[in-house]
């Protein structure tokens, strides 16, 4: 394993807010890049304020959302709306290998943050751009969050509703974080291209594209004339063997059989209904699909007779595939997360440091940077300005664009 970190010496400027673009910069920082986050003075990135609203993620003085997506960064406060900030931004761009932003197109244009504005300053710059609805089309200018551009727009929100029920709202950030991984992948691809050509590039991802990719199996079916899937109804499922069932202790488990012809007889034997294997209605996949509602009724009654722990023992002994609908609290303490170093300690000097979620990309041959506390607003302003060539007198003169 290398003594240094893979991306050590790579300079990244994070001129973005909330999750998708900043989280991509976080992954770069996890592998050793020097990430400078540019924030408006006084307020900072609006994501800092999320912990003020319920459910309150701030515990023991730690702003967990901010820590998660902004660890291993340095913060510089800079009022990009002020003309006096332009020379500082230009120096940052010349210093950078990578710049990420997710401001709407109109905002980028007003701030001089478009790719065409910055590329002439640094022909080797990799410019990473996240939008809600893409760069083209009549809605390109609209702001988008993962719940609107990823979850609702893609059809995923509609599909996960119960029949005649309200659509389900996604977990916060569940579209942003996959989009961040896509942006990270695009940036690394562009860096590889730069190694071959010596030229910078623009990388674009969008929440709507990520939503299309997440729902791509169904979208692809619709494109070739396939029937769109109806909203989920577990009492009348398309496949009763890929369905959820309630146990005696009010827990839920999900069956997921990939090879039904092999697994169904084992399953029926395990749950105490071997006679069902002789029923022609359940004999093959087409028959099981046609009688899915009947099978679901049978399995509802069966799973209601034992607790989750008892069913886990039965299904594990038969070697069958299933999932457990864990609560978030259960998942946070899942031993698999610790065993696989998905949860890692924050190096803040505490005797018992808090844990945080590591980014999902890992190379066995490379060390990642241990997560350090996310920066306070403007914590590193003076230090970064000095690295950019400003002396103490010049830094004092810049107070008007770094403090208000």
PDB file of N, CA, C and O in Angstrom, residues 190-226:
ATOM      1  N   UNK A 190     -11.966  12.399 -17.018  1.00  0.00           N
ATOM      2  CA  UNK A 190     -11.390  13.597 -17.642  1.00  0.00           C
ATOM      3  C   UNK A 190      -9.919  13.769 -17.273  1.00  0.00           C
ATOM      4  O   UNK A 190      -9.106  14.220 -18.097  1.00  0.00           O
ATOM      5  N   UNK A 191      -9.558  13.419 -16.034  1.00  0.00           N
ATOM      6  CA  UNK A 191      -8.151  13.488 -15.647  1.00  0.00           C
ATOM      7  C   UNK A 191      -7.315  12.477 -16.432  1.00  0.00           C
ATOM      8  O   UNK A 191      -6.173  12.762 -16.827  1.00  0.00           O
ATOM      9  N   UNK A 192      -7.874  11.318 -16.670  1.00  0.00           N
ATOM     10  CA  UNK A 192      -7.179  10.325 -17.502  1.00  0.00           C
ATOM     11  C   UNK A 192      -7.007  10.849 -18.928  1.00  0.00           C
ATOM     12  O   UNK A 192      -5.940  10.711 -19.534  1.00  0.00           O
ATOM     13  N   UNK A 193      -8.067  11.482 -19.428  1.00  0.00           N
ATOM     14  CA  UNK A 193      -7.965  12.087 -20.758  1.00  0.00           C
ATOM     15  C   UNK A 193      -6.892  13.176 -20.783  1.00  0.00           C
ATOM     16  O   UNK A 193      -6.140  13.301 -21.765  1.00  0.00           O
ATOM     17  N   UNK A 194      -6.812  13.952 -19.707  1.00  0.00           N
ATOM     18  CA  UNK A 194      -5.807  15.012 -19.655  1.00  0.00           C
ATOM     19  C   UNK A 194      -4.397  14.438 -19.678  1.00  0.00           C
ATOM     20  O   UNK A 194      -3.483  15.026 -20.268  1.00  0.00           O
ATOM     21  N   UNK A 195      -4.218  13.283 -19.042  1.00  0.00           N
ATOM     22  CA  UNK A 195      -2.910  12.633 -19.081  1.00  0.00           C
ATOM     23  C   UNK A 195      -2.520  12.260 -20.512  1.00  0.00           C
ATOM     24  O   UNK A 195      -1.351  12.297 -20.886  1.00  0.00           O
ATOM     25  N   UNK A 196      -3.521  11.918 -21.323  1.00  0.00           N
ATOM     26  CA  UNK A 196      -3.245  11.500 -22.699  1.00  0.00           C
ATOM     27  C   UNK A 196      -3.135  12.674 -23.661  1.00  0.00           C
ATOM     28  O   UNK A 196      -2.402  12.603 -24.653  1.00  0.00           O
ATOM     29  N   UNK A 197      -3.889  13.763 -23.391  1.00  0.00           N
ATOM     30  CA  UNK A 197      -3.950  14.869 -24.355  1.00  0.00           C
ATOM     31  C   UNK A 197      -3.336  16.160 -23.841  1.00  0.00           C
ATOM     32  O   UNK A 197      -3.045  17.059 -24.640  1.00  0.00           O
ATOM     33  N   UNK A 198      -3.187  16.281 -22.522  1.00  0.00           N
ATOM     34  CA  UNK A 198      -2.711  17.530 -21.944  1.00  0.00           C
ATOM     35  C   UNK A 198      -3.781  18.594 -21.834  1.00  0.00           C
ATOM     36  O   UNK A 198      -3.492  19.714 -21.398  1.00  0.00           O
ATOM     37  N   UNK A 199      -5.017  18.259 -22.182  1.00  0.00           N
ATOM     38  CA  UNK A 199      -6.089  19.243 -22.230  1.00  0.00           C
ATOM     39  C   UNK A 199      -7.121  19.028 -21.118  1.00  0.00           C
ATOM     40  O   UNK A 199      -7.403  17.885 -20.726  1.00  0.00           O
ATOM     41  N   UNK A 200      -7.673  20.131 -20.651  1.00  0.00           N
ATOM     42  CA  UNK A 200      -8.779  20.069 -19.717  1.00  0.00           C
ATOM     43  C   UNK A 200     -10.066  19.655 -20.410  1.00  0.00           C
ATOM     44  O   UNK A 200     -10.092  19.407 -21.619  1.00  0.00           O
ATOM     45  N   UNK A 201     -11.136  19.574 -19.630  1.00  0.00           N
ATOM     46  CA  UNK A 201     -12.416  19.147 -20.203  1.00  0.00           C
ATOM     47  C   UNK A 201     -13.540  19.587 -19.280  1.00  0.00           C
ATOM     48  O   UNK A 201     -13.335  19.907 -18.112  1.00  0.00           O
ATOM     49  N   UNK A 202     -14.733  19.578 -19.840  1.00  0.00           N
ATOM     50  CA  UNK A 202     -15.940  19.833 -19.057  1.00  0.00           C
ATOM     51  C   UNK A 202     -16.677  18.524 -18.833  1.00  0.00           C
ATOM     52  O   UNK A 202     -16.923  17.765 -19.775  1.00  0.00           O
ATOM     53  N   UNK A 203     -17.025  18.254 -17.592  1.00  0.00           N
ATOM     54  CA  UNK A 203     -17.767  17.054 -17.216  1.00  0.00           C
ATOM     55  C   UNK A 203     -19.162  17.492 -16.777  1.00  0.00           C
ATOM     56  O   UNK A 203     -19.297  18.379 -15.934  1.00  0.00           O
ATOM     57  N   UNK A 204     -20.192  16.900 -17.343  1.00  0.00           N
ATOM     58  CA  UNK A 204     -21.554  17.279 -16.977  1.00  0.00           C
ATOM     59  C   UNK A 204     -22.326  16.051 -16.505  1.00  0.00           C
ATOM     60  O   UNK A 204     -22.259  14.985 -17.113  1.00  0.00           O
ATOM     61  N   UNK A 205     -23.020  16.207 -15.398  1.00  0.00           N
ATOM     62  CA  UNK A 205     -23.977  15.208 -14.932  1.00  0.00           C
ATOM     63  C   UNK A 205     -25.229  15.950 -14.504  1.00  0.00           C
ATOM     64  O   UNK A 205     -25.198  17.165 -14.290  1.00  0.00           O
ATOM     65  N   UNK A 206     -26.333  15.230 -14.397  1.00  0.00           N
ATOM     66  CA  UNK A 206     -27.576  15.867 -13.968  1.00  0.00           C
ATOM     67  C   UNK A 206     -28.388  14.897 -13.140  1.00  0.00           C
ATOM     68  O   UNK A 206     -28.274  13.669 -13.280  1.00  0.00           O
ATOM     69  N   UNK A 207     -29.218  15.437 -12.282  1.00  0.00           N
ATOM     70  CA  UNK A 207     -30.090  14.607 -11.465  1.00  0.00           C
ATOM     71  C   UNK A 207     -31.112  13.863 -12.311  1.00  0.00           C
ATOM     72  O   UNK A 207     -31.475  12.718 -12.018  1.00  0.00           O
ATOM     73  N   UNK A 208     -31.572  14.501 -13.388  1.00  0.00           N
ATOM     74  CA  UNK A 208     -32.560  13.831 -14.243  1.00  0.00           C
ATOM     75  C   UNK A 208     -31.931  12.651 -14.977  1.00  0.00           C
ATOM     76  O   UNK A 208     -32.551  11.605 -15.152  1.00  0.00           O
ATOM     77  N   UNK A 209     -30.658  12.798 -15.389  1.00  0.00           N
ATOM     78  CA  UNK A 209     -29.962  11.684 -16.036  1.00  0.00           C
ATOM     79  C   UNK A 209     -29.720  10.552 -15.046  1.00  0.00           C
ATOM     80  O   UNK A 209     -29.835   9.365 -15.404  1.00  0.00           O
ATOM     81  N   UNK A 210     -29.381  10.902 -13.809  1.00  0.00           N
ATOM     82  CA  UNK A 210     -29.168   9.882 -12.787  1.00  0.00           C
ATOM     83  C   UNK A 210     -30.474   9.155 -12.484  1.00  0.00           C
ATOM     84  O   UNK A 210     -30.487   7.940 -12.269  1.00  0.00           O
ATOM     85  N   UNK A 211     -31.599   9.900 -12.474  1.00  0.00           N
ATOM     86  CA  UNK A 211     -32.890   9.266 -12.279  1.00  0.00           C
ATOM     87  C   UNK A 211     -33.241   8.319 -13.419  1.00  0.00           C
ATOM     88  O   UNK A 211     -33.775   7.233 -13.193  1.00  0.00           O
ATOM     89  N   UNK A 212     -32.921   8.729 -14.643  1.00  0.00           N
ATOM     90  CA  UNK A 212     -33.174   7.862 -15.798  1.00  0.00           C
ATOM     91  C   UNK A 212     -32.335   6.594 -15.723  1.00  0.00           C
ATOM     92  O   UNK A 212     -32.799   5.499 -16.072  1.00  0.00           O
ATOM     93  N   UNK A 213     -31.108   6.727 -15.240  1.00  0.00           N
ATOM     94  CA  UNK A 213     -30.229   5.559 -15.107  1.00  0.00           C
ATOM     95  C   UNK A 213     -30.751   4.624 -14.018  1.00  0.00           C
ATOM     96  O   UNK A 213     -30.743   3.409 -14.176  1.00  0.00           O
ATOM     97  N   UNK A 214     -31.236   5.206 -12.900  1.00  0.00           N
ATOM     98  CA  UNK A 214     -31.766   4.387 -11.815  1.00  0.00           C
ATOM     99  C   UNK A 214     -33.020   3.625 -12.246  1.00  0.00           C
ATOM    100  O   UNK A 214     -33.240   2.486 -11.844  1.00  0.00           O
ATOM    101  N   UNK A 215     -33.848   4.247 -13.070  1.00  0.00           N
ATOM    102  CA  UNK A 215     -35.089   3.620 -13.532  1.00  0.00           C
ATOM    103  C   UNK A 215     -34.939   3.046 -14.935  1.00  0.00           C
ATOM    104  O   UNK A 215     -35.934   2.776 -15.606  1.00  0.00           O
ATOM    105  N   UNK A 216     -33.703   2.835 -15.372  1.00  0.00           N
ATOM    106  CA  UNK A 216     -33.442   2.551 -16.795  1.00  0.00           C
ATOM    107  C   UNK A 216     -34.081   1.267 -17.294  1.00  0.00           C
ATOM    108  O   UNK A 216     -34.463   1.183 -18.467  1.00  0.00           O
ATOM    109  N   UNK A 217     -34.198   0.246 -16.447  1.00  0.00           N
ATOM    110  CA  UNK A 217     -34.813  -0.994 -16.925  1.00  0.00           C
ATOM    111  C   UNK A 217     -36.251  -0.751 -17.366  1.00  0.00           C
ATOM    112  O   UNK A 217     -36.703  -1.236 -18.409  1.00  0.00           O
ATOM    113  N   UNK A 218     -36.986   0.024 -16.564  1.00  0.00           N
ATOM    114  CA  UNK A 218     -38.380   0.308 -16.900  1.00  0.00           C
ATOM    115  C   UNK A 218     -38.473   1.341 -18.018  1.00  0.00           C
ATOM    116  O   UNK A 218     -39.347   1.254 -18.878  1.00  0.00           O
ATOM    117  N   UNK A 219     -37.590   2.334 -18.007  1.00  0.00           N
ATOM    118  CA  UNK A 219     -37.586   3.334 -19.080  1.00  0.00           C
ATOM    119  C   UNK A 219     -37.289   2.671 -20.416  1.00  0.00           C
ATOM    120  O   UNK A 219     -37.938   2.944 -21.429  1.00  0.00           O
ATOM    121  N   UNK A 220     -36.301   1.766 -20.404  1.00  0.00           N
ATOM    122  CA  UNK A 220     -35.963   1.069 -21.646  1.00  0.00           C
ATOM    123  C   UNK A 220     -37.130   0.241 -22.155  1.00  0.00           C
ATOM    124  O   UNK A 220     -37.404   0.195 -23.360  1.00  0.00           O
ATOM    125  N   UNK A 221     -37.839  -0.393 -21.231  1.00  0.00           N
ATOM    126  CA  UNK A 221     -39.005  -1.174 -21.643  1.00  0.00           C
ATOM    127  C   UNK A 221     -40.057  -0.278 -22.278  1.00  0.00           C
ATOM    128  O   UNK A 221     -40.655  -0.629 -23.306  1.00  0.00           O
ATOM    129  N   UNK A 222     -40.291   0.890 -21.677  1.00  0.00           N
ATOM    130  CA  UNK A 222     -41.282   1.818 -22.228  1.00  0.00           C
ATOM    131  C   UNK A 222     -40.881   2.297 -23.614  1.00  0.00           C
ATOM    132  O   UNK A 222     -41.738   2.509 -24.485  1.00  0.00           O
ATOM    133  N   UNK A 223     -39.571   2.450 -23.846  1.00  0.00           N
ATOM    134  CA  UNK A 223     -39.094   2.941 -25.149  1.00  0.00           C
ATOM    135  C   UNK A 223     -39.338   1.943 -26.269  1.00  0.00           C
ATOM    136  O   UNK A 223     -39.430   2.326 -27.437  1.00  0.00           O
ATOM    137  N   UNK A 224     -39.436   0.668 -25.937  1.00  0.00           N
ATOM    138  CA  UNK A 224     -39.680  -0.333 -26.975  1.00  0.00           C
ATOM    139  C   UNK A 224     -41.126  -0.817 -26.949  1.00  0.00           C
ATOM    140  O   UNK A 224     -41.459  -1.849 -27.522  1.00  0.00           O
ATOM    141  N   UNK A 225     -41.991  -0.065 -26.263  1.00  0.00           N
ATOM    142  CA  UNK A 225     -43.412  -0.392 -26.276  1.00  0.00           C
ATOM    143  C   UNK A 225     -43.865  -1.301 -25.176  1.00  0.00           C
ATOM    144  O   UNK A 225     -45.013  -1.789 -25.200  1.00  0.00           O
ATOM    145  N   UNK A 226     -42.999  -1.556 -24.213  1.00  0.00           N
ATOM    146  CA  UNK A 226     -43.384  -2.410 -23.095  1.00  0.00           C
ATOM    147  C   UNK A 226     -44.393  -1.714 -22.194  1.00  0.00           C
ATOM    148  O   UNK A 226     -44.504  -0.485 -22.168  1.00  0.00           O
TER     149      UNK A 226
END
